[in-house]
XYZ file of C-alpha atoms in Angstrom:
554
model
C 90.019 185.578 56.411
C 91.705 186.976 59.710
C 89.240 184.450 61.672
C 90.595 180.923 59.836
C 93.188 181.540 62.653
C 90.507 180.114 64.983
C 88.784 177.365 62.322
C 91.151 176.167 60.319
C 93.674 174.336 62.649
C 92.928 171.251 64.991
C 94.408 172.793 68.149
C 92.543 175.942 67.963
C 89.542 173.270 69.555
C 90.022 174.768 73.012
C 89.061 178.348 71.358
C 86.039 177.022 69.205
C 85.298 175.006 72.324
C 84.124 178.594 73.862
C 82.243 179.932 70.440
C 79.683 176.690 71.156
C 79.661 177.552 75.235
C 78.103 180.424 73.626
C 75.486 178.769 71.312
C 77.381 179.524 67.936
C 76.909 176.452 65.606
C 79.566 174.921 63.446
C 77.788 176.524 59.941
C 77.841 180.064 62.137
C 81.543 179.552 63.181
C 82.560 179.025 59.677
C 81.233 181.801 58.182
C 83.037 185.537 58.372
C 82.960 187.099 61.924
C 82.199 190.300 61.660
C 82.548 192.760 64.901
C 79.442 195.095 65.664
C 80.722 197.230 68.073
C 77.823 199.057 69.609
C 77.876 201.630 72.446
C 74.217 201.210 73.300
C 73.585 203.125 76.967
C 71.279 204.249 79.070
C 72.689 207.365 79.962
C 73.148 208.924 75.794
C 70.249 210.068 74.325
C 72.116 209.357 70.950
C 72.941 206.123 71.974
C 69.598 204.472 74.126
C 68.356 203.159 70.955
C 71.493 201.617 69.489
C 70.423 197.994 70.010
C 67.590 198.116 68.179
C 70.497 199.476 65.091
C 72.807 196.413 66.629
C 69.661 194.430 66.041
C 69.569 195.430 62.117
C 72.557 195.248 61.629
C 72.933 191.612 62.847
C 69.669 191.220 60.754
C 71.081 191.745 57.964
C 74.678 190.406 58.351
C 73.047 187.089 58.705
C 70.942 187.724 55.428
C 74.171 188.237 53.432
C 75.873 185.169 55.000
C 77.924 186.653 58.062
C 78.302 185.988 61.732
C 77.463 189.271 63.321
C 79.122 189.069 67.146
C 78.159 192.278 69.395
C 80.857 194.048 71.673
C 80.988 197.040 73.525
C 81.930 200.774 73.582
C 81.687 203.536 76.196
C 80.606 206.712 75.614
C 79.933 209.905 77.370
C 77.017 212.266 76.992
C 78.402 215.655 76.473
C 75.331 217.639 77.323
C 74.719 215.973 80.960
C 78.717 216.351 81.470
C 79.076 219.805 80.623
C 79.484 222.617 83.296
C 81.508 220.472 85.682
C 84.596 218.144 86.218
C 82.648 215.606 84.375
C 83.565 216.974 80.867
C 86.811 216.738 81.581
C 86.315 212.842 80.736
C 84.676 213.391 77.313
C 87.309 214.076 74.975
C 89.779 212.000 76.825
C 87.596 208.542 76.129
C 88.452 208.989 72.204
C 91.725 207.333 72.806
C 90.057 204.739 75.466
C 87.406 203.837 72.472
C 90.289 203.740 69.857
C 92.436 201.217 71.590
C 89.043 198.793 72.873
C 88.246 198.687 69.394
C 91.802 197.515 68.266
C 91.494 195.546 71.183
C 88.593 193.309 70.464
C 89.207 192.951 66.694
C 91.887 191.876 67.390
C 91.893 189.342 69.750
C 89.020 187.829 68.660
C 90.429 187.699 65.184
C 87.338 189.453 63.264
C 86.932 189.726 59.523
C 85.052 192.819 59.457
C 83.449 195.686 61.187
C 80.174 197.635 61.725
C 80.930 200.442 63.905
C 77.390 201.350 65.333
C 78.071 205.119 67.436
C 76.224 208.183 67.542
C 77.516 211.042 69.830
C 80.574 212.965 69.630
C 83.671 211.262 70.633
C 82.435 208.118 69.951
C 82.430 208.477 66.015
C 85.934 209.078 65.718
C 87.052 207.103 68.198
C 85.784 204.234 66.572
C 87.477 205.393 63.500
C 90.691 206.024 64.780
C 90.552 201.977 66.306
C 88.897 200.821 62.966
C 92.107 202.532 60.819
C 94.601 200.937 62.625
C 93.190 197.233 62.247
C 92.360 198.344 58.228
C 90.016 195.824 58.180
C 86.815 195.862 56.015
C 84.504 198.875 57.857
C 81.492 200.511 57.267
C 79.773 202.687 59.756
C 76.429 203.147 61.191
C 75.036 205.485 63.618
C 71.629 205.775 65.756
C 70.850 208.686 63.625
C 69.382 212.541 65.081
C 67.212 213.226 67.242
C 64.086 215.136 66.057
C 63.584 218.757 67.245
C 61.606 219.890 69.832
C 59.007 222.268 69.765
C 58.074 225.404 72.436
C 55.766 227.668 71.770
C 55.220 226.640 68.239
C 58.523 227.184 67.223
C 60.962 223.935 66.635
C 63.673 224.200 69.487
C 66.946 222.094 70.529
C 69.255 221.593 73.618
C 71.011 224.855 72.220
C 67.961 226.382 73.205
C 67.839 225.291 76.946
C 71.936 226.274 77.420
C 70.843 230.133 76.218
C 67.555 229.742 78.481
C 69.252 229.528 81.353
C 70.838 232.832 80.435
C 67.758 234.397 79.952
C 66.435 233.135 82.815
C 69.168 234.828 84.878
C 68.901 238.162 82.801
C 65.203 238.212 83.684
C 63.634 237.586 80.425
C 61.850 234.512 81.061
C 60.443 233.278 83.823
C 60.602 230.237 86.185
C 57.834 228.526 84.098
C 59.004 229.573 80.721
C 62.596 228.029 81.140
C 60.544 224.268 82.948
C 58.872 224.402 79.660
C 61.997 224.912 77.812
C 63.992 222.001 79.748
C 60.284 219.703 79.167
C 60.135 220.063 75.450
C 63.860 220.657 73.360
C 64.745 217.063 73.362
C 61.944 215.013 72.757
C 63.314 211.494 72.192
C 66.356 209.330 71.448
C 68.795 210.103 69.064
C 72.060 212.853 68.477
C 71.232 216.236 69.673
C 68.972 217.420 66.542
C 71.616 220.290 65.108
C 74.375 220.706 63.179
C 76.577 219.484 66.408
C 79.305 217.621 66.787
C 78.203 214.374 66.510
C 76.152 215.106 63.611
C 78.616 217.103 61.729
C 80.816 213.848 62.676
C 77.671 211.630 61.316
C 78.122 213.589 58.239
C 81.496 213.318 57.738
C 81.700 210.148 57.786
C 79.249 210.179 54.686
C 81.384 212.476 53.170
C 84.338 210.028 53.427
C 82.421 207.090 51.966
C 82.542 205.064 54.843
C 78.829 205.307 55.707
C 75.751 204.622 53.376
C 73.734 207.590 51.934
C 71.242 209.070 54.003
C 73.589 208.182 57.170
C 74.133 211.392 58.141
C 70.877 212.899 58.704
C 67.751 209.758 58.179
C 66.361 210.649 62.088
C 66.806 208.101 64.906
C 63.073 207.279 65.041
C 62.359 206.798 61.458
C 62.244 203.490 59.801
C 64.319 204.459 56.815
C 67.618 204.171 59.904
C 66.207 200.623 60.877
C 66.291 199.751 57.021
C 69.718 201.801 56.831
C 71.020 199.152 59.474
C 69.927 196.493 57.828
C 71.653 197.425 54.576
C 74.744 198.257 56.137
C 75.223 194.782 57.696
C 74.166 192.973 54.252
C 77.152 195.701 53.264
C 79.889 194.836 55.128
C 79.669 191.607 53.914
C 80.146 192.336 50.623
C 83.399 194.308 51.582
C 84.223 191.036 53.267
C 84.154 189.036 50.561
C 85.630 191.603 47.762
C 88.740 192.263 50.747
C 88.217 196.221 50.303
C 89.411 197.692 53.728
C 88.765 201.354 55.204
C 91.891 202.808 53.987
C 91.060 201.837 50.618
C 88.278 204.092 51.058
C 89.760 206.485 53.189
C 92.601 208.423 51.730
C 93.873 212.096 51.350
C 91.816 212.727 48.205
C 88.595 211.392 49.954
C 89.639 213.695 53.601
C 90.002 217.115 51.227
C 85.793 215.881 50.412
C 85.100 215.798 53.944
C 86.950 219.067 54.680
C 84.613 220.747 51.745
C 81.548 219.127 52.505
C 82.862 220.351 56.401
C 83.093 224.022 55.051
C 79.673 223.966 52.828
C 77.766 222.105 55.842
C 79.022 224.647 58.827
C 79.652 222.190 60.831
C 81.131 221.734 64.518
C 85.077 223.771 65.206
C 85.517 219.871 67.179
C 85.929 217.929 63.293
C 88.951 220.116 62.961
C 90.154 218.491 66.211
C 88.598 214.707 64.947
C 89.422 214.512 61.233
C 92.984 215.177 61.853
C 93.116 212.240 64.347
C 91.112 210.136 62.302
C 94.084 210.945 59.661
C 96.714 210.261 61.831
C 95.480 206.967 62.082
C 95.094 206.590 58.533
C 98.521 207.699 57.133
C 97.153 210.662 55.942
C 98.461 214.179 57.183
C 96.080 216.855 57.741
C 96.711 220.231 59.050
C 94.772 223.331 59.915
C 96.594 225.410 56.653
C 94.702 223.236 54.845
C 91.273 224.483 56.296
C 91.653 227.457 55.645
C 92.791 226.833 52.202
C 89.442 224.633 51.431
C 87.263 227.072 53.130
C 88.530 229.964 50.654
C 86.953 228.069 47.909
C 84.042 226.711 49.860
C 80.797 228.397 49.638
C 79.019 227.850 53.044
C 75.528 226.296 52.113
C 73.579 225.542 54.985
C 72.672 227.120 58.416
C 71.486 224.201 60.499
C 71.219 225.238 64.663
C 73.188 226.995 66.432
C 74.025 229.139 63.159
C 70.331 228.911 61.845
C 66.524 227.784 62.890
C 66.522 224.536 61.096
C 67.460 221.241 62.142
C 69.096 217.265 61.146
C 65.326 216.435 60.295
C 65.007 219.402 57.415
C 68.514 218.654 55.824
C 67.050 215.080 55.601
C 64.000 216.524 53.976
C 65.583 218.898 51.475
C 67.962 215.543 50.242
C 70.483 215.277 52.653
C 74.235 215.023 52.571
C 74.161 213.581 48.948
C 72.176 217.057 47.905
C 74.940 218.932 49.444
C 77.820 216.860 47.175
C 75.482 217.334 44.469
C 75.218 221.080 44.795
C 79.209 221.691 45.159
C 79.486 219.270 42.548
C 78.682 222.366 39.939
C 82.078 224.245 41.569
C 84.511 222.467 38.833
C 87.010 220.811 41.057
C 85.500 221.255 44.362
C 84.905 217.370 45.095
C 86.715 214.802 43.713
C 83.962 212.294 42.691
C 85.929 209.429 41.460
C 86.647 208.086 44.944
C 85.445 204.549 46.356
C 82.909 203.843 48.824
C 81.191 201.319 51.026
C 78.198 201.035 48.681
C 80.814 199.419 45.607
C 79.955 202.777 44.212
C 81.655 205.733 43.423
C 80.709 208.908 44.667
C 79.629 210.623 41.358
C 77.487 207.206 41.377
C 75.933 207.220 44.362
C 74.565 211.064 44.365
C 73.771 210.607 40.019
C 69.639 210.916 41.077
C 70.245 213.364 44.196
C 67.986 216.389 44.480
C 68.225 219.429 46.345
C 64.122 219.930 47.759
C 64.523 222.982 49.362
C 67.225 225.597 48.676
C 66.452 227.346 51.325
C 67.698 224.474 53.141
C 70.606 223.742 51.224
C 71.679 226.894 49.231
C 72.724 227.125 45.899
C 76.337 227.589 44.626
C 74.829 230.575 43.722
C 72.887 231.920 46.643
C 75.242 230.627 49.439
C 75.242 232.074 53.298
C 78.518 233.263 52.534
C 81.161 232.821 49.744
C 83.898 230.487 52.223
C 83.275 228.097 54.540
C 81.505 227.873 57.835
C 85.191 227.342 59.900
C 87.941 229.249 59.651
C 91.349 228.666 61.689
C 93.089 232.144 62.830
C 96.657 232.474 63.609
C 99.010 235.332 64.799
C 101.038 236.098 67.937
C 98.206 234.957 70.572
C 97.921 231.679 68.560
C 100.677 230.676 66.413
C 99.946 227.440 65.632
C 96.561 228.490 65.007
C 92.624 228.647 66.671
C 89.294 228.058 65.341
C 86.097 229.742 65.064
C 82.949 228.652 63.367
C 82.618 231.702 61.390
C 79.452 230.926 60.233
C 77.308 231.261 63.005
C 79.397 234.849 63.805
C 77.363 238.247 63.861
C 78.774 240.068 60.970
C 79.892 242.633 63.247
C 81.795 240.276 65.106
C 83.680 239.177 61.961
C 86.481 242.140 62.415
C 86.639 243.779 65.808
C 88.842 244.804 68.976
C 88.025 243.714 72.253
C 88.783 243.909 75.913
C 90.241 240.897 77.874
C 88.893 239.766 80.939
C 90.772 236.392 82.136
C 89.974 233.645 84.032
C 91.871 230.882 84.395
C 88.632 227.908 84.671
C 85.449 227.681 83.056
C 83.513 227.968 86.377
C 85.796 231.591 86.774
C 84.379 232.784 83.722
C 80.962 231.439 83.819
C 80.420 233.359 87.623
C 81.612 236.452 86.227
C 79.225 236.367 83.324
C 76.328 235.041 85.780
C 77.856 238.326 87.899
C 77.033 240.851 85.408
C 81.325 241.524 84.915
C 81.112 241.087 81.102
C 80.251 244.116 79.148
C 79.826 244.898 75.447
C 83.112 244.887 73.787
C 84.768 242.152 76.112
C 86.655 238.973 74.806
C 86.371 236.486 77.548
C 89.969 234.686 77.866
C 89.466 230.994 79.525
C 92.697 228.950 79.887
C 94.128 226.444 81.175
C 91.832 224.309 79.630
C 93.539 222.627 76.984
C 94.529 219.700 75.952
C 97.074 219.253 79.037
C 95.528 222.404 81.090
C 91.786 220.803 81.717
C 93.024 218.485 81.144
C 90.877 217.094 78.674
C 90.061 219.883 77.360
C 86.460 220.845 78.217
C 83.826 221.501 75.852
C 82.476 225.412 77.201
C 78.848 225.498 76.327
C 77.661 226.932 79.369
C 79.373 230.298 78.819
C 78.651 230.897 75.353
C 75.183 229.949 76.097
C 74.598 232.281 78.962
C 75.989 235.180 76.689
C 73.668 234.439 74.365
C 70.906 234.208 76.156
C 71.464 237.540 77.559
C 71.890 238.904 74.176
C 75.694 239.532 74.579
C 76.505 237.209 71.455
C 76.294 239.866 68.690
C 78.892 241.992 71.212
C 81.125 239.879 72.910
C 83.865 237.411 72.131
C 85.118 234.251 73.460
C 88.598 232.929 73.173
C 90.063 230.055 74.875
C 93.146 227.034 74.757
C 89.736 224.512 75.818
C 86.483 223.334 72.986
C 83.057 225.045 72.396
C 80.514 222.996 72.330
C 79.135 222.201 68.197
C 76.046 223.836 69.566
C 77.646 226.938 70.148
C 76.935 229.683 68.536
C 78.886 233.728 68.143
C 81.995 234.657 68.311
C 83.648 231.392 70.159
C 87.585 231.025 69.783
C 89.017 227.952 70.943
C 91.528 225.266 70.530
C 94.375 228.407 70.813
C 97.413 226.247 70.473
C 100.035 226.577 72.155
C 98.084 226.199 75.535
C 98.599 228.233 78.304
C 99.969 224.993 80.343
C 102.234 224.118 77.791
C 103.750 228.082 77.569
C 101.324 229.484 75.440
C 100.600 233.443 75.212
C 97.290 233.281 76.359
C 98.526 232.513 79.767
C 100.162 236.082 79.910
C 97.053 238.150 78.553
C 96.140 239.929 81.306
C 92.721 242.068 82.143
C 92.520 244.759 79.796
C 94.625 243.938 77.083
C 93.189 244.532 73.593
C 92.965 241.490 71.418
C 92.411 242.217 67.474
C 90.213 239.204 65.829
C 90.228 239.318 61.744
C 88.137 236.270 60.928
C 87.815 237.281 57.377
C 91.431 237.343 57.166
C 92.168 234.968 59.710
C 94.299 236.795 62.190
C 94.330 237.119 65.242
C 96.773 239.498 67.248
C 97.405 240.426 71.254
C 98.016 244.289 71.065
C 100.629 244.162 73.474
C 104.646 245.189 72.890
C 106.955 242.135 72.930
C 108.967 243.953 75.847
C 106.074 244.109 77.763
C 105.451 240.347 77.188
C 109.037 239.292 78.183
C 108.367 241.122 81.103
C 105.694 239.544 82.353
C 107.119 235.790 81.123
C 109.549 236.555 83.654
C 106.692 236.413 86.538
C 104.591 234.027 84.797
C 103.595 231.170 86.939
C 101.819 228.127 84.987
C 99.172 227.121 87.133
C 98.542 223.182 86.910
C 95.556 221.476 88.230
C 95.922 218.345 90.268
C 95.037 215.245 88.429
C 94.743 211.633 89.350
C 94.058 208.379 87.486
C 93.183 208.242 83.944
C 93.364 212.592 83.551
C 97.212 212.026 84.925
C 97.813 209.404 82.614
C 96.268 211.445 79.919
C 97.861 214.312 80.061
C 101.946 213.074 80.129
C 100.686 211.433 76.491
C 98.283 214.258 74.877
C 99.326 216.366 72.284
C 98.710 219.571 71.177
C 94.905 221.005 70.030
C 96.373 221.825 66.925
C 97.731 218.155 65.879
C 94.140 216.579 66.469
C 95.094 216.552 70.406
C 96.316 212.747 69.716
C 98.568 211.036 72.018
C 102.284 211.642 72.240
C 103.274 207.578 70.647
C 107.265 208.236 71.612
């Protein structure tokens, strides 16, 4: 075990002398250390009630003979950081969780881990730390929140971004949009649709690093207490049978989460996540390979923003193991052979899985739509590719020509849709949010939201080098790689320009002459926000949108 470092040798005394300053017994000391790294907070919904997870966990660590030892991890809350400079530090404390992670394992020698997350970043983060050490893993998040209810009809933050919009286009009043902000969250847990962290939740399911029901039990329910408590008497049979992450994850058991990605419709931000996850891995994932998977994907549910139902119904109608078991009828589609935390297989561990509602989880033969709920676009304005999730796109949108208007910040673009400047027919360009641009590139929620809530999202387009949020919904571009502060062409579209979007193809084209465009690269100007601290670091070592956005390592 990586901890005999500290019990097996007479002058490690000095270090063991610190284990009893902190109560720990000789019998505890002796027995496998196993890292729960928990990013309990008060300021994440997702992540208020993560003690009480730590809590199980430890529970059941100590059941199964382990030493459970609780450190920390930060975390931002995407939803009370979006709209100002404050999302700018979202993304960017992926790499910050990565490296505490490797960190603490490793200088406190642990035998194991139980990664306990919930929200966004945090989820791969931890992942990307946990595949470097390649110690014996298993995840466990907080779970969903539960949906919220206005009116009668079930509701989610989604809901209070597009209010606002609605609110400014006069359709509801001051009242309506109070009771709106009272009522769409209505307790702990991740944001209660098909988000990012969810879709990240469920991933990690997919993978096999996470226990059934992981992905969608709710926060509140006792079936995620009891989930904790399994996964700690889990990890400690890892332990002892020496099975690490990467012998779970692998590139057979990434093409599963791709699918299950595709079939679930989850957030454009895993195609920014699983390939960093990967790179940590050894595995090599690229955005070719998307599409590829999504051409053979049927797209089976329609959780919010693409549809009215929420984490708390897929739990209901079976859950991620009712989605395997449903593309498990496509010969080929998963491979179900693969290894996972429970000792199980995944044919195995979905055997008795039933889907309870296919109007919750579709059929293979009644899907939404025939290929997945992403799809990555490339073509002159994005060469090395962009991402939409198609499946919460008008069908109108799907194929279309629209106008640019450019701005070169989110606040530009979100005054001149508050302004009444964006008419049917427009794509709305934001750059110089990227990767580098933001940096950190932002998550955009706000202006999707407000479009929406108009009832501009069946008419106009969004395209930018910066993130929509996972609760966005129509038809939202982003992650347009290059960036317009590393070169890109979006930083020479200029008002008026007609952009062609094919998402059923997956092209995407500027309509302008190449003459034209080396014209204006002669005047083009990069404009580059001034950064300090962390952001400054950040952006001399980030790479591209399109690799996963992970640090530069040369």
């Amino acid at each position: 075990m990586k901890s005999d470092i500290l019990k097996k040798r007479p002058e490690m005394v000095p270090n063991r002398s610190l284990f009893k300053a902190l109560g720990y017994t000789d019998e505890e000391i002796d027995r496998p250390l196993i890292g729960v790294v928990c990013a309990k907070s008060d300021i994440v919904p997702g992540h208020q009630q993560l003690d009480r997870i730590a809590d199980a966990v430890k529970t059941g660590i100590l059941m199964n003979g382990g030493t459970p030892i609780v450190v920390p991890a930060i975390g931002v809350c995407d939803g009370i950081a979006m709209g100002h400079e404050g999302m700018k530090y979202s993304l960017v404390t992926r790499e910050l969780i990565a490296d505490s992670v490797e960190c603490m394992a490793k200088a406190h020698a642990f035998d194991g881990l139980v990664l306990i997350p919930n929200c966004d970043k945090i989820v791969p983060g931890m992942l990307m730390g946990a595949c470097r050490l390649n110690l014996p893993t298993i995840v466990c998040s907080g779970g969903p929140m539960l949906a919220g209810h206005v009116n009668g009809k079930k509701t989610s933050l989604s809901s209070t971004f597009e209010a606002v919009g609605k609110y400014l286009s006069g359709q509801i009043t001051e009242e309506e949009l109070a009771e709106i902000e009272d009522h769409s969250c209505p307790g702990c847990g991740s944001c209660s649709g098909m988000y990012t962290a969810n879709s990240m939740n469920c991933m990690c399911e997919s993978l096999g690093i996470a226990l059934p029901g992981h992905g969608t039990i709710p926060a509140v329910y006792a079936d995620r207490t009891r989930l904790a408590k399994k996964s700690g008497m889990k990890i400690m049979d890892l332990v002892r049978a020496d099975v690490k992450i990467r012998d779970i994850i692998n590139d057979k058991s990434f093409r599963n989460a791709l699918t299950m990605d595709m079939a679930l419709g989850c957030s454009t931000n895993t195609m920014l996540h699983l390939p960093a996850i990967a790179h940590e891995a050894g595995v090599k994932i690229n955005l070719e390979m998307a599409n590829e998977i999504s051409n053979k994907t049927p797209n089976l549910c329609h959780l919010a923003p693409a549809g009215h139902t929420y984490m708390e119904e897929l739990n209901e109608a079976g859950g991620i193991s009712a989605v395997m078991m449903e593309l498990s009828k496509i010969p080929g589609a998963l491979n179900l052979d693969l290894p996972t935390v429970t000792g199980k297989t995944i044919r195995e561990n979905i055997k008795n899985a039933k889907n309870r509602n296919p109007e919750i989880i579709r059929t293979i033969d009644n899907p939404y739509s025939k290929t997945g709920g992403i799809a990555v676009l490339k073509g002159n304005l994005a060469p090395d590719g962009c991402v939409v999730k198609r499946g919460a796109v008008a069908p109108n949108m799907l194929v279309h020509t629209c106008t640019a208007k450019c701005y070169n910040s989110e606040e530009e673009a979100i005054a001149a849709i508050d302004g009444g400047k964006i008419q049917k027919g427009d794509i709305v360009v934001i750059r110089y949010e990227g990767p580098k641009g933001g940096p950190g590139m932002r998550e955009m929620l706000a202006p999707t939201s407000r479009l929406a809530g108009m009832g501009l999202d069946k008419d106009v387009a969004l395209i930018t080098d910066g993130r929509f949020s996972g609760a966005t919904r129509g038809a939202s571009i982003g992650h347009v790689s290059p960036e317009a502060a590393e070169g890109g062409l979006i930083g020479l579209v200029e008002d008026g320009d007609q952009i062609h979007i094919d998402m059923i193809n997956c092209t995407i084209e500027l309509l302008v002459s190449d003459e034209v465009l080396a014209e204006r690269r002669k005047n083009f100007k990069m404009v580059l926000k001034p950064v300090t601290g962390y952001l400054k670091r950040y952006r001399k070592l980030v790479t591209s949108a399109s690799t996963g956005a992970i640090f530069n390592e040369d």
